[in-house]
Short mmCIF file of the C-alpha atoms (twelve columns), coordinates in Angstrom:
data_MODEL
# 
_entry.id   MODEL 
# 
loop_
_atom_site.group_PDB 
_atom_site.id 
_atom_site.type_symbol 
_atom_site.label_atom_id 
_atom_site.label_alt_id 
_atom_site.label_comp_id 
_atom_site.label_asym_id 
_atom_site.label_seq_id 
_atom_site.Cartn_x 
_atom_site.Cartn_y 
_atom_site.Cartn_z 
_atom_site.pdbx_PDB_model_num 
ATOM 1   C CA . UNK A 1   12.917  -22.116 -14.069 1 
ATOM 2   C CA . UNK A 2   15.768  -23.838 -12.236 1 
ATOM 3   C CA . UNK A 3   18.154  -23.962 -15.172 1 
ATOM 4   C CA . UNK A 4   21.624  -23.050 -13.929 1 
ATOM 5   C CA . UNK A 5   22.454  -21.113 -17.078 1 
ATOM 6   C CA . UNK A 6   19.369  -18.922 -16.732 1 
ATOM 7   C CA . UNK A 7   20.101  -18.127 -13.102 1 
ATOM 8   C CA . UNK A 8   23.731  -17.353 -13.905 1 
ATOM 9   C CA . UNK A 9   22.729  -15.019 -16.740 1 
ATOM 10  C CA . UNK A 10  20.241  -13.068 -14.640 1 
ATOM 11  C CA . UNK A 11  22.657  -12.955 -11.717 1 
ATOM 12  C CA . UNK A 12  25.357  -11.449 -13.930 1 
ATOM 13  C CA . UNK A 13  22.902  -8.874  -15.250 1 
ATOM 14  C CA . UNK A 14  21.647  -7.832  -11.807 1 
ATOM 15  C CA . UNK A 15  24.469  -8.669  -9.404  1 
ATOM 16  C CA . UNK A 16  25.839  -5.166  -8.840  1 
ATOM 17  C CA . UNK A 17  22.416  -3.702  -8.268  1 
ATOM 18  C CA . UNK A 18  21.511  -6.551  -5.916  1 
ATOM 19  C CA . UNK A 19  24.694  -5.913  -3.961  1 
ATOM 20  C CA . UNK A 20  23.955  -2.185  -3.862  1 
ATOM 21  C CA . UNK A 21  20.465  -2.827  -2.503  1 
ATOM 22  C CA . UNK A 22  21.857  -5.088  0.233   1 
ATOM 23  C CA . UNK A 23  24.434  -2.471  1.257   1 
ATOM 24  C CA . UNK A 24  21.826  0.289   1.398   1 
ATOM 25  C CA . UNK A 25  19.580  -1.875  3.578   1 
ATOM 26  C CA . UNK A 26  22.461  -2.232  6.013   1 
ATOM 27  C CA . UNK A 27  23.215  1.492   5.975   1 
ATOM 28  C CA . UNK A 28  19.599  2.579   6.182   1 
ATOM 29  C CA . UNK A 29  18.190  0.123   8.713   1 
ATOM 30  C CA . UNK A 30  21.050  -1.357  10.733  1 
ATOM 31  C CA . UNK A 31  23.049  1.839   11.132  1 
ATOM 32  C CA . UNK A 32  19.816  3.771   11.540  1 
ATOM 33  C CA . UNK A 33  18.800  1.624   14.507  1 
ATOM 34  C CA . UNK A 34  22.308  1.938   15.940  1 
ATOM 35  C CA . UNK A 35  21.929  5.705   15.695  1 
ATOM 36  C CA . UNK A 36  18.533  5.490   17.414  1 
ATOM 37  C CA . UNK A 37  20.083  3.510   20.265  1 
ATOM 38  C CA . UNK A 38  22.765  6.165   20.691  1 
ATOM 39  C CA . UNK A 39  20.116  8.883   20.587  1 
ATOM 40  C CA . UNK A 40  18.112  7.087   23.289  1 
ATOM 41  C CA . UNK A 41  21.210  6.928   25.473  1 
ATOM 42  C CA . UNK A 42  21.961  10.593  24.856  1 
ATOM 43  C CA . UNK A 43  18.435  11.500  25.919  1 
ATOM 44  C CA . UNK A 44  18.762  9.470   29.110  1 
ATOM 45  C CA . UNK A 45  22.162  10.997  29.871  1 
ATOM 46  C CA . UNK A 46  20.680  14.451  29.386  1 
ATOM 47  C CA . UNK A 47  17.929  13.773  31.929  1 
ATOM 48  C CA . UNK A 48  20.597  12.685  34.416  1 
ATOM 49  C CA . UNK A 49  22.973  15.572  33.711  1 
ATOM 50  C CA . UNK A 50  23.659  18.291  36.266  1 
ATOM 51  C CA . UNK A 51  22.633  20.994  33.788  1 
ATOM 52  C CA . UNK A 52  19.185  19.485  33.320  1 
ATOM 53  C CA . UNK A 53  18.705  18.975  37.060  1 
ATOM 54  C CA . UNK A 54  19.722  22.580  37.714  1 
ATOM 55  C CA . UNK A 55  17.304  23.776  35.047  1 
ATOM 56  C CA . UNK A 56  14.526  21.765  36.662  1 
ATOM 57  C CA . UNK A 57  15.192  23.377  40.033  1 
ATOM 58  C CA . UNK A 58  15.500  26.903  38.642  1 
ATOM 59  C CA . UNK A 59  12.248  26.859  36.696  1 
ATOM 60  C CA . UNK A 60  9.671   24.745  38.582  1 
ATOM 61  C CA . UNK A 61  6.798   26.121  36.495  1 
ATOM 62  C CA . UNK A 62  8.113   24.456  33.338  1 
ATOM 63  C CA . UNK A 63  9.600   21.479  35.089  1 
ATOM 64  C CA . UNK A 64  9.572   18.218  33.149  1 
ATOM 65  C CA . UNK A 65  7.632   15.639  35.111  1 
ATOM 66  C CA . UNK A 66  8.969   12.212  35.959  1 
ATOM 67  C CA . UNK A 67  6.136   10.670  33.973  1 
ATOM 68  C CA . UNK A 68  7.035   12.661  30.867  1 
ATOM 69  C CA . UNK A 69  10.702  11.715  31.120  1 
ATOM 70  C CA . UNK A 70  9.904   8.049   31.621  1 
ATOM 71  C CA . UNK A 71  7.437   7.997   28.727  1 
ATOM 72  C CA . UNK A 72  9.864   9.719   26.362  1 
ATOM 73  C CA . UNK A 73  12.358  6.930   27.072  1 
ATOM 74  C CA . UNK A 74  9.823   4.111   26.808  1 
ATOM 75  C CA . UNK A 75  10.061  2.143   23.560  1 
ATOM 76  C CA . UNK A 76  6.493   1.153   22.721  1 
ATOM 77  C CA . UNK A 77  6.228   1.382   18.924  1 
ATOM 78  C CA . UNK A 78  8.570   0.822   16.023  1 
ATOM 79  C CA . UNK A 79  6.469   3.388   14.153  1 
ATOM 80  C CA . UNK A 80  4.529   5.653   16.508  1 
ATOM 81  C CA . UNK A 81  0.948   6.241   15.258  1 
ATOM 82  C CA . UNK A 82  0.303   9.825   14.221  1 
ATOM 83  C CA . UNK A 83  -3.116  9.801   15.877  1 
ATOM 84  C CA . UNK A 84  -3.534  9.197   19.599  1 
ATOM 85  C CA . UNK A 85  -6.674  7.181   18.816  1 
ATOM 86  C CA . UNK A 86  -4.431  4.209   18.085  1 
ATOM 87  C CA . UNK A 87  -2.124  4.623   21.088  1 
ATOM 88  C CA . UNK A 88  -2.488  2.983   24.472  1 
ATOM 89  C CA . UNK A 89  -4.008  5.173   27.173  1 
ATOM 90  C CA . UNK A 90  -0.696  5.592   28.966  1 
ATOM 91  C CA . UNK A 91  0.748   7.319   25.881  1 
ATOM 92  C CA . UNK A 92  -2.177  9.633   25.216  1 
ATOM 93  C CA . UNK A 93  -0.613  12.590  27.021  1 
ATOM 94  C CA . UNK A 94  3.101   12.076  26.419  1 
ATOM 95  C CA . UNK A 95  4.589   10.539  23.273  1 
ATOM 96  C CA . UNK A 96  6.922   7.549   23.765  1 
ATOM 97  C CA . UNK A 97  10.354  7.220   22.196  1 
ATOM 98  C CA . UNK A 98  10.284  7.587   18.418  1 
ATOM 99  C CA . UNK A 99  12.555  5.769   15.985  1 
ATOM 100 C CA . UNK A 100 14.056  8.060   13.368  1 
ATOM 101 C CA . UNK A 101 15.827  5.507   11.170  1 
ATOM 102 C CA . UNK A 102 12.952  5.544   8.643   1 
ATOM 103 C CA . UNK A 103 13.454  9.300   8.199   1 
ATOM 104 C CA . UNK A 104 17.149  8.997   7.405   1 
ATOM 105 C CA . UNK A 105 18.595  9.726   3.965   1 
ATOM 106 C CA . UNK A 106 19.907  6.182   3.578   1 
ATOM 107 C CA . UNK A 107 16.431  4.795   4.235   1 
ATOM 108 C CA . UNK A 108 15.097  6.947   1.406   1 
ATOM 109 C CA . UNK A 109 17.892  5.632   -0.793  1 
ATOM 110 C CA . UNK A 110 16.741  2.085   -0.016  1 
ATOM 111 C CA . UNK A 111 13.329  2.838   -1.504  1 
ATOM 112 C CA . UNK A 112 14.945  4.405   -4.556  1 
ATOM 113 C CA . UNK A 113 17.336  1.479   -5.020  1 
ATOM 114 C CA . UNK A 114 14.529  -1.085  -4.749  1 
ATOM 115 C CA . UNK A 115 12.619  0.776   -7.425  1 
ATOM 116 C CA . UNK A 116 15.712  1.085   -9.631  1 
ATOM 117 C CA . UNK A 117 16.238  -2.658  -9.242  1 
ATOM 118 C CA . UNK A 118 12.864  -3.204  -10.883 1 
ATOM 119 C CA . UNK A 119 13.711  -0.598  -13.513 1 
ATOM 120 C CA . UNK A 120 16.928  -2.357  -14.479 1 
ATOM 121 C CA . UNK A 121 15.182  -5.722  -14.560 1 
ATOM 122 C CA . UNK A 122 12.632  -4.717  -17.219 1 
ATOM 123 C CA . UNK A 123 12.621  -1.107  -18.394 1 
ATOM 124 C CA . UNK A 124 16.346  -0.841  -19.069 1 
ATOM 125 C CA . UNK A 125 16.320  -4.137  -20.941 1 
ATOM 126 C CA . UNK A 126 13.496  -2.881  -23.136 1 
ATOM 127 C CA . UNK A 127 15.202  0.469   -23.723 1 
ATOM 128 C CA . UNK A 128 18.509  -1.089  -24.825 1 
ATOM 129 C CA . UNK A 129 16.676  -3.671  -26.961 1 
ATOM 130 C CA . UNK A 130 18.195  -6.365  -24.771 1 
ATOM 131 C CA . UNK A 131 14.811  -8.059  -24.745 1 
ATOM 132 C CA . UNK A 132 15.418  -9.090  -28.348 1 
ATOM 133 C CA . UNK A 133 18.309  -11.219 -27.140 1 
ATOM 134 C CA . UNK A 134 16.354  -12.455 -24.143 1 
ATOM 135 C CA . UNK A 135 13.448  -13.848 -26.152 1 
ATOM 136 C CA . UNK A 136 15.863  -15.708 -28.430 1 
ATOM 137 C CA . UNK A 137 17.238  -17.706 -25.511 1 
ATOM 138 C CA . UNK A 138 16.075  -21.325 -25.049 1 
ATOM 139 C CA . UNK A 139 14.024  -20.485 -21.949 1 
ATOM 140 C CA . UNK A 140 10.335  -19.861 -21.399 1 
ATOM 141 C CA . UNK A 141 9.436   -16.224 -20.920 1 
ATOM 142 C CA . UNK A 142 7.689   -16.964 -17.647 1 
ATOM 143 C CA . UNK A 143 10.853  -18.659 -16.407 1 
ATOM 144 C CA . UNK A 144 12.993  -15.664 -17.365 1 
ATOM 145 C CA . UNK A 145 10.848  -13.113 -15.567 1 
ATOM 146 C CA . UNK A 146 10.302  -15.587 -12.729 1 
ATOM 147 C CA . UNK A 147 14.038  -15.694 -12.065 1 
ATOM 148 C CA . UNK A 148 14.191  -11.885 -12.151 1 
ATOM 149 C CA . UNK A 149 11.387  -11.731 -9.609  1 
ATOM 150 C CA . UNK A 150 12.914  -14.361 -7.350  1 
ATOM 151 C CA . UNK A 151 16.332  -12.705 -7.365  1 
ATOM 152 C CA . UNK A 152 14.856  -9.313  -6.567  1 
ATOM 153 C CA . UNK A 153 12.398  -10.459 -3.911  1 
ATOM 154 C CA . UNK A 154 14.958  -12.763 -2.274  1 
ATOM 155 C CA . UNK A 155 17.519  -9.956  -2.096  1 
ATOM 156 C CA . UNK A 156 14.990  -7.528  -0.638  1 
ATOM 157 C CA . UNK A 157 13.674  -10.056 1.881   1 
ATOM 158 C CA . UNK A 158 17.049  -11.306 3.104   1 
ATOM 159 C CA . UNK A 159 18.569  -7.822  3.239   1 
ATOM 160 C CA . UNK A 160 15.578  -6.465  5.146   1 
ATOM 161 C CA . UNK A 161 15.409  -9.322  7.655   1 
ATOM 162 C CA . UNK A 162 19.156  -9.426  8.328   1 
ATOM 163 C CA . UNK A 163 19.505  -5.645  8.587   1 
ATOM 164 C CA . UNK A 164 16.482  -5.339  10.859  1 
ATOM 165 C CA . UNK A 165 17.628  -8.256  13.035  1 
ATOM 166 C CA . UNK A 166 21.131  -6.842  13.511  1 
ATOM 167 C CA . UNK A 167 19.845  -3.337  14.171  1 
ATOM 168 C CA . UNK A 168 17.152  -4.373  16.644  1 
ATOM 169 C CA . UNK A 169 19.560  -6.705  18.441  1 
ATOM 170 C CA . UNK A 170 21.968  -3.833  18.949  1 
ATOM 171 C CA . UNK A 171 19.161  -1.526  20.073  1 
ATOM 172 C CA . UNK A 172 17.681  -4.006  22.554  1 
ATOM 173 C CA . UNK A 173 21.113  -4.780  23.989  1 
ATOM 174 C CA . UNK A 174 21.824  -1.100  24.634  1 
ATOM 175 C CA . UNK A 175 18.448  -0.091  26.066  1 
ATOM 176 C CA . UNK A 176 17.524  -1.456  29.518  1 
ATOM 177 C CA . UNK A 177 14.713  -3.989  29.407  1 
ATOM 178 C CA . UNK A 178 12.472  -1.959  31.729  1 
ATOM 179 C CA . UNK A 179 12.132  0.639   28.968  1 
ATOM 180 C CA . UNK A 180 11.184  -1.908  26.294  1 
ATOM 181 C CA . UNK A 181 7.396   -2.170  26.223  1 
ATOM 182 C CA . UNK A 182 6.606   -2.922  22.604  1 
ATOM 183 C CA . UNK A 183 3.014   -3.298  21.503  1 
ATOM 184 C CA . UNK A 184 3.855   -6.641  19.918  1 
ATOM 185 C CA . UNK A 185 0.886   -6.702  17.543  1 
ATOM 186 C CA . UNK A 186 1.793   -3.295  16.147  1 
ATOM 187 C CA . UNK A 187 5.486   -4.209  16.191  1 
ATOM 188 C CA . UNK A 188 5.080   -7.307  14.020  1 
ATOM 189 C CA . UNK A 189 2.607   -5.541  11.790  1 
ATOM 190 C CA . UNK A 190 5.175   -2.809  11.128  1 
ATOM 191 C CA . UNK A 191 7.952   -5.347  10.534  1 
ATOM 192 C CA . UNK A 192 5.991   -7.513  8.094   1 
ATOM 193 C CA . UNK A 193 4.222   -4.546  6.523   1 
ATOM 194 C CA . UNK A 194 7.548   -2.820  5.899   1 
ATOM 195 C CA . UNK A 195 8.865   -5.877  4.073   1 
ATOM 196 C CA . UNK A 196 5.820   -6.095  1.817   1 
ATOM 197 C CA . UNK A 197 6.020   -2.358  1.107   1 
ATOM 198 C CA . UNK A 198 9.530   -2.816  -0.281  1 
ATOM 199 C CA . UNK A 199 8.408   -5.821  -2.322  1 
ATOM 200 C CA . UNK A 200 5.434   -3.894  -3.713  1 
ATOM 201 C CA . UNK A 201 7.672   -1.008  -4.775  1 
ATOM 202 C CA . UNK A 202 9.862   -3.502  -6.637  1 
ATOM 203 C CA . UNK A 203 6.858   -5.158  -8.282  1 
ATOM 204 C CA . UNK A 204 5.358   -1.811  -9.292  1 
ATOM 205 C CA . UNK A 205 8.561   -0.886  -11.111 1 
ATOM 206 C CA . UNK A 206 8.497   -4.170  -13.021 1 
ATOM 207 C CA . UNK A 207 4.782   -3.988  -13.793 1 
ATOM 208 C CA . UNK A 208 4.981   -0.448  -15.114 1 
ATOM 209 C CA . UNK A 209 8.075   -1.365  -17.096 1 
ATOM 210 C CA . UNK A 210 6.026   -4.021  -18.855 1 
ATOM 211 C CA . UNK A 211 3.177   -1.621  -19.650 1 
ATOM 212 C CA . UNK A 212 5.141   1.479   -20.635 1 
ATOM 213 C CA . UNK A 213 7.748   1.371   -23.394 1 
ATOM 214 C CA . UNK A 214 9.446   4.673   -22.552 1 
ATOM 215 C CA . UNK A 215 11.834  4.729   -19.577 1 
ATOM 216 C CA . UNK A 216 11.115  8.425   -18.937 1 
ATOM 217 C CA . UNK A 217 7.360   7.912   -18.806 1 
ATOM 218 C CA . UNK A 218 7.753   4.725   -16.763 1 
ATOM 219 C CA . UNK A 219 9.839   6.512   -14.137 1 
ATOM 220 C CA . UNK A 220 7.278   9.294   -13.804 1 
ATOM 221 C CA . UNK A 221 4.359   6.881   -13.571 1 
ATOM 222 C CA . UNK A 222 6.061   4.639   -11.037 1 
ATOM 223 C CA . UNK A 223 6.819   7.628   -8.831  1 
ATOM 224 C CA . UNK A 224 3.187   8.679   -9.106  1 
ATOM 225 C CA . UNK A 225 1.924   5.242   -8.087  1 
ATOM 226 C CA . UNK A 226 4.074   5.133   -4.956  1 
ATOM 227 C CA . UNK A 227 2.910   8.654   -4.049  1 
ATOM 228 C CA . UNK A 228 -0.746  7.782   -4.667  1 
ATOM 229 C CA . UNK A 229 -1.656  7.532   -0.939  1 
ATOM 230 C CA . UNK A 230 -0.643  11.183  -0.537  1 
ATOM 231 C CA . UNK A 231 -3.420  12.049  -2.992  1 
ATOM 232 C CA . UNK A 232 -6.107  9.557   -2.007  1 
ATOM 233 C CA . UNK A 233 -5.859  9.950   1.768   1 
ATOM 234 C CA . UNK A 234 -6.556  13.718  1.784   1 
ATOM 235 C CA . UNK A 235 -9.400  13.131  -0.677  1 
ATOM 236 C CA . UNK A 236 -10.997 10.576  1.639   1 
ATOM 237 C CA . UNK A 237 -10.655 12.933  4.598   1 
ATOM 238 C CA . UNK A 238 -12.210 15.810  2.655   1 
ATOM 239 C CA . UNK A 239 -15.119 13.739  1.360   1 
ATOM 240 C CA . UNK A 240 -15.667 12.207  4.786   1 
ATOM 241 C CA . UNK A 241 -15.775 15.625  6.449   1 
ATOM 242 C CA . UNK A 242 -18.206 16.887  3.822   1 
ATOM 243 C CA . UNK A 243 -20.581 13.940  4.112   1 
ATOM 244 C CA . UNK A 244 -20.296 13.187  7.839   1 
ATOM 245 C CA . UNK A 245 -19.210 16.414  9.557   1 
ATOM 246 C CA . UNK A 246 -20.438 15.246  12.965  1 
ATOM 247 C CA . UNK A 247 -19.031 11.704  12.898  1 
ATOM 248 C CA . UNK A 248 -16.502 12.585  15.574  1 
ATOM 249 C CA . UNK A 249 -13.317 10.843  16.598  1 
ATOM 250 C CA . UNK A 250 -14.771 7.349   16.319  1 
ATOM 251 C CA . UNK A 251 -15.756 7.909   12.712  1 
ATOM 252 C CA . UNK A 252 -12.341 9.325   11.866  1 
ATOM 253 C CA . UNK A 253 -10.755 6.283   13.474  1 
ATOM 254 C CA . UNK A 254 -12.677 4.009   11.115  1 
ATOM 255 C CA . UNK A 255 -11.550 6.107   8.167   1 
ATOM 256 C CA . UNK A 256 -7.917  5.896   9.258   1 
ATOM 257 C CA . UNK A 257 -8.186  2.123   9.541   1 
ATOM 258 C CA . UNK A 258 -9.389  2.047   5.952   1 
ATOM 259 C CA . UNK A 259 -6.550  4.336   4.869   1 
ATOM 260 C CA . UNK A 260 -4.073  1.761   6.155   1 
ATOM 261 C CA . UNK A 261 -5.049  -0.340  3.141   1 
ATOM 262 C CA . UNK A 262 -4.001  2.532   0.871   1 
ATOM 263 C CA . UNK A 263 -0.695  2.995   2.676   1 
ATOM 264 C CA . UNK A 264 0.753   -0.358  1.649   1 
ATOM 265 C CA . UNK A 265 3.349   1.476   -0.473  1 
ATOM 266 C CA . UNK A 266 4.245   3.859   2.372   1 
ATOM 267 C CA . UNK A 267 6.784   2.304   4.702   1 
ATOM 268 C CA . UNK A 268 5.941   2.173   8.416   1 
ATOM 269 C CA . UNK A 269 2.826   4.307   7.980   1 
ATOM 270 C CA . UNK A 270 0.131   2.005   9.388   1 
ATOM 271 C CA . UNK A 271 -1.920  3.590   12.147  1 
ATOM 272 C CA . UNK A 272 -3.931  0.695   13.551  1 
ATOM 273 C CA . UNK A 273 -2.631  -2.598  14.910  1 
ATOM 274 C CA . UNK A 274 -4.792  -4.711  12.602  1 
ATOM 275 C CA . UNK A 275 -3.158  -7.284  10.343  1 
ATOM 276 C CA . UNK A 276 -5.745  -6.655  7.635   1 
ATOM 277 C CA . UNK A 277 -3.491  -4.270  5.652   1 
ATOM 278 C CA . UNK A 278 -0.601  -6.736  5.875   1 
ATOM 279 C CA . UNK A 279 -2.768  -9.541  4.505   1 
ATOM 280 C CA . UNK A 280 -3.943  -7.174  1.780   1 
ATOM 281 C CA . UNK A 281 -0.293  -6.404  0.952   1 
ATOM 282 C CA . UNK A 282 0.421   -10.109 0.562   1 
ATOM 283 C CA . UNK A 283 -2.608  -10.671 -1.673  1 
ATOM 284 C CA . UNK A 284 -1.713  -7.620  -3.759  1 
ATOM 285 C CA . UNK A 285 1.861   -8.881  -4.136  1 
ATOM 286 C CA . UNK A 286 0.688   -12.290 -5.349  1 
ATOM 287 C CA . UNK A 287 -1.767  -10.660 -7.756  1 
ATOM 288 C CA . UNK A 288 0.941   -8.400  -9.176  1 
ATOM 289 C CA . UNK A 289 3.320   -11.339 -9.650  1 
ATOM 290 C CA . UNK A 290 0.651   -13.194 -11.632 1 
ATOM 291 C CA . UNK A 291 -0.023  -10.135 -13.803 1 
ATOM 292 C CA . UNK A 292 3.720   -9.677  -14.396 1 
ATOM 293 C CA . UNK A 293 4.096   -13.290 -15.527 1 
ATOM 294 C CA . UNK A 294 1.185   -12.905 -17.943 1 
ATOM 295 C CA . UNK A 295 2.331   -9.558  -19.358 1 
ATOM 296 C CA . UNK A 296 5.933   -10.681 -19.826 1 
ATOM 297 C CA . UNK A 297 4.705   -13.718 -21.722 1 
ATOM 298 C CA . UNK A 298 2.343   -11.646 -23.883 1 
ATOM 299 C CA . UNK A 299 4.666   -8.729  -24.655 1 
ATOM 300 C CA . UNK A 300 5.737   -8.126  -28.250 1 
ATOM 301 C CA . UNK A 301 9.322   -7.015  -28.818 1 
ATOM 302 C CA . UNK A 302 8.326   -5.180  -31.993 1 
ATOM 303 C CA . UNK A 303 6.518   -2.654  -29.752 1 
ATOM 304 C CA . UNK A 304 9.673   -1.746  -27.831 1 
ATOM 305 C CA . UNK A 305 9.789   1.627   -29.561 1 
ATOM 306 C CA . UNK A 306 6.251   2.560   -28.567 1 
ATOM 307 C CA . UNK A 307 5.283   4.616   -25.556 1 
ATOM 308 C CA . UNK A 308 2.677   2.032   -24.575 1 
ATOM 309 C CA . UNK A 309 3.839   -1.571  -24.706 1 
ATOM 310 C CA . UNK A 310 0.264   -2.753  -25.271 1 
ATOM 311 C CA . UNK A 311 -2.275  -0.828  -27.383 1 
ATOM 312 C CA . UNK A 312 -4.990  -1.079  -24.726 1 
ATOM 313 C CA . UNK A 313 -2.857  0.693   -22.096 1 
ATOM 314 C CA . UNK A 314 -3.236  4.187   -23.577 1 
ATOM 315 C CA . UNK A 315 -6.791  5.090   -22.589 1 
ATOM 316 C CA . UNK A 316 -6.801  3.560   -19.079 1 
ATOM 317 C CA . UNK A 317 -3.516  5.366   -18.471 1 
ATOM 318 C CA . UNK A 318 -4.910  8.727   -19.595 1 
ATOM 319 C CA . UNK A 319 -8.084  8.301   -17.559 1 
ATOM 320 C CA . UNK A 320 -6.333  7.222   -14.353 1 
ATOM 321 C CA . UNK A 321 -3.657  9.894   -14.684 1 
ATOM 322 C CA . UNK A 322 -6.311  12.571  -15.187 1 
ATOM 323 C CA . UNK A 323 -8.310  11.374  -12.187 1 
ATOM 324 C CA . UNK A 324 -5.277  11.385  -9.888  1 
ATOM 325 C CA . UNK A 325 -4.132  14.857  -10.945 1 
ATOM 326 C CA . UNK A 326 -7.704  16.146  -10.781 1 
ATOM 327 C CA . UNK A 327 -8.103  14.870  -7.225  1 
ATOM 328 C CA . UNK A 328 -4.747  16.384  -6.269  1 
ATOM 329 C CA . UNK A 329 -5.818  19.771  -7.650  1 
ATOM 330 C CA . UNK A 330 -9.106  19.598  -5.752  1 
ATOM 331 C CA . UNK A 331 -7.204  18.796  -2.559  1 
ATOM 332 C CA . UNK A 332 -4.918  21.784  -3.109  1 
ATOM 333 C CA . UNK A 333 -7.929  24.035  -3.616  1 
ATOM 334 C CA . UNK A 334 -9.144  23.240  -0.097  1 
ATOM 335 C CA . UNK A 335 -5.881  24.183  1.618   1 
ATOM 336 C CA . UNK A 336 -6.373  27.960  1.555   1 
ATOM 337 C CA . UNK A 337 -10.123 28.297  1.027   1 
ATOM 338 C CA . UNK A 338 -13.215 26.624  2.424   1 
ATOM 339 C CA . UNK A 339 -15.057 24.974  -0.435  1 
ATOM 340 C CA . UNK A 340 -18.489 23.442  -0.404  1 
ATOM 341 C CA . UNK A 341 -18.839 19.810  -1.395  1 
ATOM 342 C CA . UNK A 342 -20.216 20.803  -4.803  1 
ATOM 343 C CA . UNK A 343 -17.308 23.202  -5.372  1 
ATOM 344 C CA . UNK A 344 -14.842 20.486  -4.374  1 
ATOM 345 C CA . UNK A 345 -16.380 18.063  -6.882  1 
ATOM 346 C CA . UNK A 346 -16.397 20.745  -9.600  1 
ATOM 347 C CA . UNK A 347 -12.732 21.489  -8.957  1 
ATOM 348 C CA . UNK A 348 -11.914 17.810  -9.305  1 
ATOM 349 C CA . UNK A 349 -13.953 17.204  -12.463 1 
ATOM 350 C CA . UNK A 350 -12.731 20.396  -14.119 1 
ATOM 351 C CA . UNK A 351 -9.114  19.545  -13.372 1 
ATOM 352 C CA . UNK A 352 -9.578  16.005  -14.685 1 
ATOM 353 C CA . UNK A 353 -10.954 17.250  -18.004 1 
ATOM 354 C CA . UNK A 354 -8.194  19.849  -18.366 1 
ATOM 355 C CA . UNK A 355 -5.456  17.322  -17.592 1 
ATOM 356 C CA . UNK A 356 -6.956  14.770  -19.983 1 
ATOM 357 C CA . UNK A 357 -6.935  17.280  -22.853 1 
ATOM 358 C CA . UNK A 358 -3.429  18.447  -21.956 1 
ATOM 359 C CA . UNK A 359 -2.095  14.885  -21.909 1 
ATOM 360 C CA . UNK A 360 -3.590  14.161  -25.326 1 
ATOM 361 C CA . UNK A 361 -1.843  17.251  -26.651 1 
ATOM 362 C CA . UNK A 362 1.489   16.365  -25.052 1 
ATOM 363 C CA . UNK A 363 1.391   12.805  -26.335 1 
ATOM 364 C CA . UNK A 364 1.042   14.138  -29.861 1 
ATOM 365 C CA . UNK A 365 3.400   17.102  -29.733 1 
ATOM 366 C CA . UNK A 366 6.230   15.894  -27.498 1 
ATOM 367 C CA . UNK A 367 7.049   12.562  -29.061 1 
ATOM 368 C CA . UNK A 368 10.762  13.297  -28.970 1 
ATOM 369 C CA . UNK A 369 10.803  12.757  -25.217 1 
ATOM 370 C CA . UNK A 370 9.737   9.167   -25.635 1 
ATOM 371 C CA . UNK A 371 11.732  6.201   -26.783 1 
ATOM 372 C CA . UNK A 372 11.503  5.595   -30.505 1 
ATOM 373 C CA . UNK A 373 9.071   8.513   -30.966 1 
ATOM 374 C CA . UNK A 374 6.282   6.081   -31.771 1 
ATOM 375 C CA . UNK A 375 2.758   6.457   -30.493 1 
ATOM 376 C CA . UNK A 376 -0.154  4.051   -30.336 1 
# 
């Protein structure tokens, strides 16, 4: 594991991508927080401008209250909850200052680069048959993939912490302390949860790269996994409303707390201030690392040309893919029409069956899209 030659080899293979990830973290987080600080100052300057004061005096009916102005400048959350249920009472009426750095293009590129880092670590090596050279080296397979994991996770962790520290330091130095009223529990939950979300995206790319032999299919599947909360969360809301239509706001709050556990791949999307989802993210990360070590050790290089790297992957993949698409179709059916619970279930089951049959057909007829054109 700590052989200098092994570390040097993996560093040479991944160094440019690691550097690119670090740069994007700086651009997406540090510069994003700098931009948020400038935006906060611009908002404050606007409230103090003569034009705004004149507008306030000319139109008293739509006058912005002092409380609203103060609240809009108050920094209470790194990621403002979407539902007022999870906000303090003082922010129920007026929303506090919102950070926009996580909506910036560079922040999106960070997520893409972290995923690509995992792709290059495993999928690209399999596609170029570089794994044939790797397994011939005098190192244990678990040590090889362990170094890949450590390099990736260390780069993500250090880049995230340093970028966030620099950005927040700049922000806090440029915003007067009387406006800084962070909910510290939610603040640290967002900080730690954001880090684990990046790590999980990286681990998902590696894990899927070990299960799927085709880079095209692996890219599609990995994207689907990271977007899974966008399918499951609406499903839970629909089912909950069907089964407990009179549960009220308290019941919906409990559901949203549960959804936080599904949002571990979605950056800065936790609603509640509970550390349960963060602990779950850590446990899930450890579990995925263990699975990756086992799969990398068990993989067979002679299956590099197959769509599925392990024979047993095919049917679970087809079933899970069909379920996800079926649920997504059922969710779409409820957007424009009011369906009964039975109709919703029928939509889902029917879509699952149709997708399952379609995928079987595509796997047989469109082999040319997959590496090596071999099927299990």
